[in-house]
Structures are given as structure tokens and as C-alpha cells.
Amino acid sequence: AIQLTQSPSSLSASVGDRVTITCRASQDVTSTLAWYQQKPGKAPKLLIYDASTLEGGVPSRFSGSGSGTDFTLTISSLQPEDFATYYCQQFNSFPITFGQGTRLEIK
Amino acid sequence: EVQLIQSGAEVKKPGATVKISCKVSGYIFTDYYMHWVQQAPGKGLEWMGLVDPKDGETKYAEKFQGRVTITADTSTDTAFMELSSLRSDDTAVYYCTIVGPSSSFEYWGQGTLVTVSS
């Protein structure tokens, strides 16, 4: 199975900060990588798919980049509603796998 | 509007079986595979498996192989996930989700909490 390793596992930041989360795959997943945001008690929400395509309705402060084994999710200017847990996920091969998550907390 | 509505919370004893439903609306049920994802309390997301509602073909994660059965009923546009031989570490929220045109999990059910306790 393809392992996805996110870093950092947790992060404290302030409103207005620029934040970057990385996701490294144990083998090439081309661009079949997605990013999700999850808030407590809620289902995950798709933010980015195909590594860099913004899902409809997602604010443009979110962006994704990368291909192969190294990917990043960037939030250009943190807003209060962005404090949540973020997961990467690969669809390149079965089993579908997720990163362990990055918890973004208010500093 | 696409909706995935899951059945309610369950409490089961160790060794029992649970069956969760996921009724869909707003799209053609047979157009997209239905997936199931497990999330233990305070933990991350784990893919369990999928069913193709068109023909019932399934694929399961190795971790759950032999204990999970995912099915689809096209007469009611409902998918099911059955997990047997329950143990305490199966206590989790279970989500149904579909891969939309984005080729990612665009739509999710609200989640079903299964508690396994003696």
C-alpha cells in the first residue's frame, strides 16, 4: 500500500498567516492526490483534487501543488474558519490511502 | 442536490455484526462507486472498500477483508456496509462517500457512530 506522510502533524498559526502542509507519498502517485478539510463532528470536505485543482466553492486562498511523491497544500492567509484538520489522499492505486492528518490550531 | 443519508448510531457487543445504510439522492446511483471510510475516535481516515452499484463488484482493504461486506440495492438507491466479529477497536464513525467527476470524494454521508462495548 502507498503510504502518505504529512508534515507537520500539528501546527499553531495566527489569523492572516501563510501556512504550508506537505504530503509525501512512498511511491509515485502522479497527480492523483486530493486534500480534505475536516472539522470536529463533520465529514471531510474536498478542497483540492488532481493535486492542484480547486474544488468549486472553495476559497482561492487554498492552493495545491506537486506531482509524483511530493505535494503541498498552502493557505495564503488563514481565516478563523480554516482551523481544522487537513488530510491528503491518493487515488493512484488500491488501497486508497490517507495521510495521518495535520491539525491546524489557533496560536 | 446530491445527498447521502446514513442510518443512525449503533451500539453493539463484541462479536456482533453491524449493518449501516447509506441512501442516496440527487444523482444516478449506478453512475458512481460507493466507498466506505472508517474514523476511530481522535484518529485519521481509513478506506474500507467500495461497491460498484452497477454490478455489485466490490473491492476491500486488506485490513477489513473477511469481516466487511459492502452491497448496493439499486431498487432503493441504498448502499450497505456490514462489519462482523466486532471488537472494541471497531468503535468509530463510518462514512459513505462517492467519487464524483473530480475523481475524488466529493460527497459524503453525515457519518454513523458505531460503539462496540460489552
CSV table of N, CA and C in Angstrom, one decimal, chain A residues 39-104:
chain,number,residue,atom,x,y,z
A,39,LYS,N,-13.6,19.3,10.1
A,39,LYS,CA,-13.9,20.0,11.4
A,39,LYS,C,-14.5,19.0,12.3
A,40,PRO,N,-14.4,19.2,13.6
A,40,PRO,CA,-14.9,18.2,14.6
A,40,PRO,C,-16.4,17.9,14.4
A,41,GLY,N,-16.7,16.6,14.4
A,41,GLY,CA,-18.1,16.1,14.2
A,41,GLY,C,-18.6,16.2,12.8
A,42,LYS,N,-17.8,16.6,11.9
A,42,LYS,CA,-18.3,16.8,10.5
A,42,LYS,C,-17.5,15.8,9.5
A,43,ALA,N,-18.2,15.5,8.4
A,43,ALA,CA,-17.5,14.8,7.4
A,43,ALA,C,-16.4,15.6,6.7
A,44,PRO,N,-15.4,14.9,6.2
A,44,PRO,CA,-14.4,15.7,5.5
A,44,PRO,C,-15.0,16.5,4.3
A,45,LYS,N,-14.3,17.5,3.9
A,45,LYS,CA,-14.7,18.4,2.8
A,45,LYS,C,-13.6,18.4,1.8
A,46,LEU,N,-13.9,18.1,0.5
A,46,LEU,CA,-12.9,18.2,-0.5
A,46,LEU,C,-12.5,19.6,-0.8
A,47,LEU,N,-11.2,19.9,-0.8
A,47,LEU,CA,-10.6,21.2,-1.1
A,47,LEU,C,-10.0,21.2,-2.5
A,48,ILE,N,-9.1,20.3,-2.7
A,48,ILE,CA,-8.2,20.2,-3.9
A,48,ILE,C,-8.2,18.8,-4.4
A,49,TYR,N,-8.3,18.7,-5.7
A,49,TYR,CA,-8.2,17.4,-6.4
A,49,TYR,C,-7.2,17.4,-7.5
A,50,ASP,N,-6.8,16.3,-8.0
A,50,ASP,CA,-5.7,16.2,-9.0
A,50,ASP,C,-4.5,17.1,-8.6
A,51,ALA,N,-4.2,17.1,-7.4
A,51,ALA,CA,-3.0,17.8,-6.8
A,51,ALA,C,-3.1,19.3,-6.7
A,52,SER,N,-3.8,19.9,-7.7
A,52,SER,CA,-3.8,21.4,-7.8
A,52,SER,C,-5.1,22.0,-8.2
A,53,THR,N,-6.1,21.3,-8.4
A,53,THR,CA,-7.4,21.9,-8.9
A,53,THR,C,-8.3,22.2,-7.7
A,54,LEU,N,-8.7,23.4,-7.7
A,54,LEU,CA,-9.5,23.9,-6.6
A,54,LEU,C,-11.0,23.4,-6.8
A,55,GLU,N,-11.5,22.7,-5.8
A,55,GLU,CA,-12.9,22.3,-5.9
A,55,GLU,C,-13.8,23.5,-5.9
A,56,GLY,N,-14.9,23.4,-6.6
A,56,GLY,CA,-15.8,24.5,-6.7
A,56,GLY,C,-16.3,25.0,-5.4
A,57,GLY,N,-16.3,26.3,-5.2
A,57,GLY,CA,-16.8,26.9,-3.9
A,57,GLY,C,-15.8,27.0,-2.8
A,58,VAL,N,-14.6,26.5,-3.1
A,58,VAL,CA,-13.5,26.6,-2.1
A,58,VAL,C,-12.8,27.9,-2.3
A,59,PRO,N,-12.5,28.6,-1.2
A,59,PRO,CA,-11.9,29.9,-1.4
A,59,PRO,C,-10.5,29.9,-2.1
A,60,SER,N,-10.2,30.9,-2.8
A,60,SER,CA,-8.9,30.9,-3.6
A,60,SER,C,-7.7,31.0,-2.7
A,61,ARG,N,-7.8,31.2,-1.4
A,61,ARG,CA,-6.6,31.2,-0.5
A,61,ARG,C,-6.0,29.8,-0.4
A,62,PHE,N,-6.8,28.8,-0.7
A,62,PHE,CA,-6.3,27.4,-0.7
A,62,PHE,C,-5.7,27.1,-2.1
A,63,SER,N,-4.5,26.5,-2.1
A,63,SER,CA,-3.9,26.1,-3.3
A,63,SER,C,-3.1,24.8,-3.0
A,64,GLY,N,-3.0,24.0,-4.1
A,64,GLY,CA,-2.2,22.8,-4.0
A,64,GLY,C,-1.2,22.7,-5.1
A,65,SER,N,-0.1,22.0,-4.9
A,65,SER,CA,0.9,21.8,-5.9
A,65,SER,C,1.6,20.5,-5.7
A,66,GLY,N,2.4,20.1,-6.7
A,66,GLY,CA,3.2,18.9,-6.6
A,66,GLY,C,2.7,17.8,-7.6
A,67,SER,N,3.6,16.8,-7.7
A,67,SER,CA,3.3,15.6,-8.5
A,67,SER,C,4.3,14.6,-8.2
A,68,GLY,N,4.0,13.3,-8.5
A,68,GLY,CA,4.9,12.3,-8.1
A,68,GLY,C,4.8,11.8,-6.7
A,69,THR,N,5.8,12.3,-5.9
A,69,THR,CA,5.8,11.9,-4.5
A,69,THR,C,5.7,13.1,-3.5
A,70,ASP,N,5.8,14.3,-3.9
A,70,ASP,CA,5.8,15.4,-3.0
A,70,ASP,C,4.8,16.4,-3.4
A,71,PHE,N,3.9,16.7,-2.4
A,71,PHE,CA,2.8,17.6,-2.6
A,71,PHE,C,2.7,18.6,-1.4
A,72,THR,N,2.1,19.8,-1.7
A,72,THR,CA,1.9,20.8,-0.7
A,72,THR,C,0.5,21.3,-0.8
A,73,LEU,N,-0.1,21.7,0.4
A,73,LEU,CA,-1.3,22.5,0.5
A,73,LEU,C,-0.9,23.8,1.1
A,74,THR,N,-1.3,24.9,0.5
A,74,THR,CA,-1.0,26.2,1.1
A,74,THR,C,-2.2,27.0,1.3
A,75,ILE,N,-2.3,27.6,2.4
A,75,ILE,CA,-3.4,28.5,2.8
A,75,ILE,C,-2.7,29.9,2.8
A,76,SER,N,-3.1,30.8,1.9
A,76,SER,CA,-2.3,32.0,1.8
A,76,SER,C,-2.5,33.0,2.9
A,77,SER,N,-3.7,33.1,3.5
A,77,SER,CA,-3.9,34.0,4.6
A,77,SER,C,-5.0,33.4,5.5
A,78,LEU,N,-4.6,32.8,6.6
A,78,LEU,CA,-5.5,32.0,7.4
A,78,LEU,C,-6.7,32.8,7.9
A,79,GLN,N,-7.8,32.2,7.8
A,79,GLN,CA,-9.1,32.8,8.3
A,79,GLN,C,-9.5,32.0,9.5
A,80,PRO,N,-10.3,32.5,10.4
A,80,PRO,CA,-10.8,31.8,11.6
A,80,PRO,C,-11.4,30.4,11.3
A,81,GLU,N,-12.1,30.4,10.1
A,81,GLU,CA,-12.8,29.2,9.8
A,81,GLU,C,-11.9,28.1,9.2
A,82,ASP,N,-10.6,28.4,9.1
A,82,ASP,CA,-9.7,27.4,8.5
A,82,ASP,C,-9.1,26.5,9.5
A,83,PHE,N,-9.3,26.8,10.8
A,83,PHE,CA,-8.7,26.0,11.9
A,83,PHE,C,-9.5,24.7,11.9
A,84,ALA,N,-8.8,23.6,11.5
A,84,ALA,CA,-9.4,22.3,11.3
A,84,ALA,C,-8.2,21.3,11.1
A,85,THR,N,-8.6,20.1,10.8
A,85,THR,CA,-7.6,19.0,10.5
A,85,THR,C,-7.6,18.8,8.9
A,86,TYR,N,-6.5,18.7,8.4
A,86,TYR,CA,-6.3,18.5,6.9
A,86,TYR,C,-5.7,17.1,6.6
A,87,TYR,N,-6.3,16.5,5.6
A,87,TYR,CA,-5.8,15.2,5.1
A,87,TYR,C,-5.5,15.2,3.7
A,88,CYS,N,-4.4,14.5,3.3
A,88,CYS,CA,-4.1,14.2,1.9
A,88,CYS,C,-4.6,12.8,1.6
A,89,GLN,N,-4.8,12.5,0.4
A,89,GLN,CA,-5.3,11.2,0.0
A,89,GLN,C,-4.9,10.9,-1.4
A,90,GLN,N,-4.5,9.6,-1.7
A,90,GLN,CA,-4.1,9.2,-3.0
A,90,GLN,C,-5.1,8.3,-3.6
A,91,PHE,N,-5.3,8.4,-4.9
A,91,PHE,CA,-6.2,7.6,-5.7
A,91,PHE,C,-5.5,6.8,-6.8
A,92,ASN,N,-4.2,6.8,-6.7
A,92,ASN,CA,-3.4,6.2,-7.8
A,92,ASN,C,-3.6,4.7,-7.9
A,93,SER,N,-3.6,4.1,-6.7
A,93,SER,CA,-3.8,2.6,-6.7
A,93,SER,C,-4.5,2.2,-5.4
A,94,PHE,N,-5.1,1.0,-5.4
A,94,PHE,CA,-5.7,0.5,-4.3
A,94,PHE,C,-4.7,-0.2,-3.4
A,95,PRO,N,-4.9,-0.1,-2.1
A,95,PRO,CA,-6.0,0.5,-1.4
A,95,PRO,C,-5.8,2.1,-1.4
A,96,ILE,N,-6.9,2.7,-1.5
A,96,ILE,CA,-6.9,4.2,-1.3
A,96,ILE,C,-6.4,4.5,0.1
A,97,THR,N,-5.5,5.4,0.2
A,97,THR,CA,-4.9,5.7,1.5
A,97,THR,C,-4.9,7.2,1.7
A,98,PHE,N,-4.9,7.6,3.0
A,98,PHE,CA,-4.9,8.9,3.5
A,98,PHE,C,-3.6,9.2,4.3
A,99,GLY,N,-3.2,10.4,4.3
A,99,GLY,CA,-2.2,10.8,5.3
A,99,GLY,C,-2.8,10.8,6.7
A,100,GLN,N,-1.9,10.9,7.7
A,100,GLN,CA,-2.4,10.8,9.1
A,100,GLN,C,-3.1,12.1,9.6
A,101,GLY,N,-3.0,13.1,8.8
A,101,GLY,CA,-3.7,14.4,9.2
A,101,GLY,C,-2.7,15.4,9.8
A,102,THR,N,-3.1,16.6,9.6
A,102,THR,CA,-2.4,17.8,10.1
A,102,THR,C,-3.4,18.6,10.8
A,103,ARG,N,-3.2,18.8,12.2
A,103,ARG,CA,-4.2,19.6,12.9
A,103,ARG,C,-3.7,21.0,13.0
A,104,LEU,N,-4.5,21.9,12.5
A,104,LEU,CA,-4.1,23.3,12.4
A,104,LEU,C,-4.9,24.0,13.6
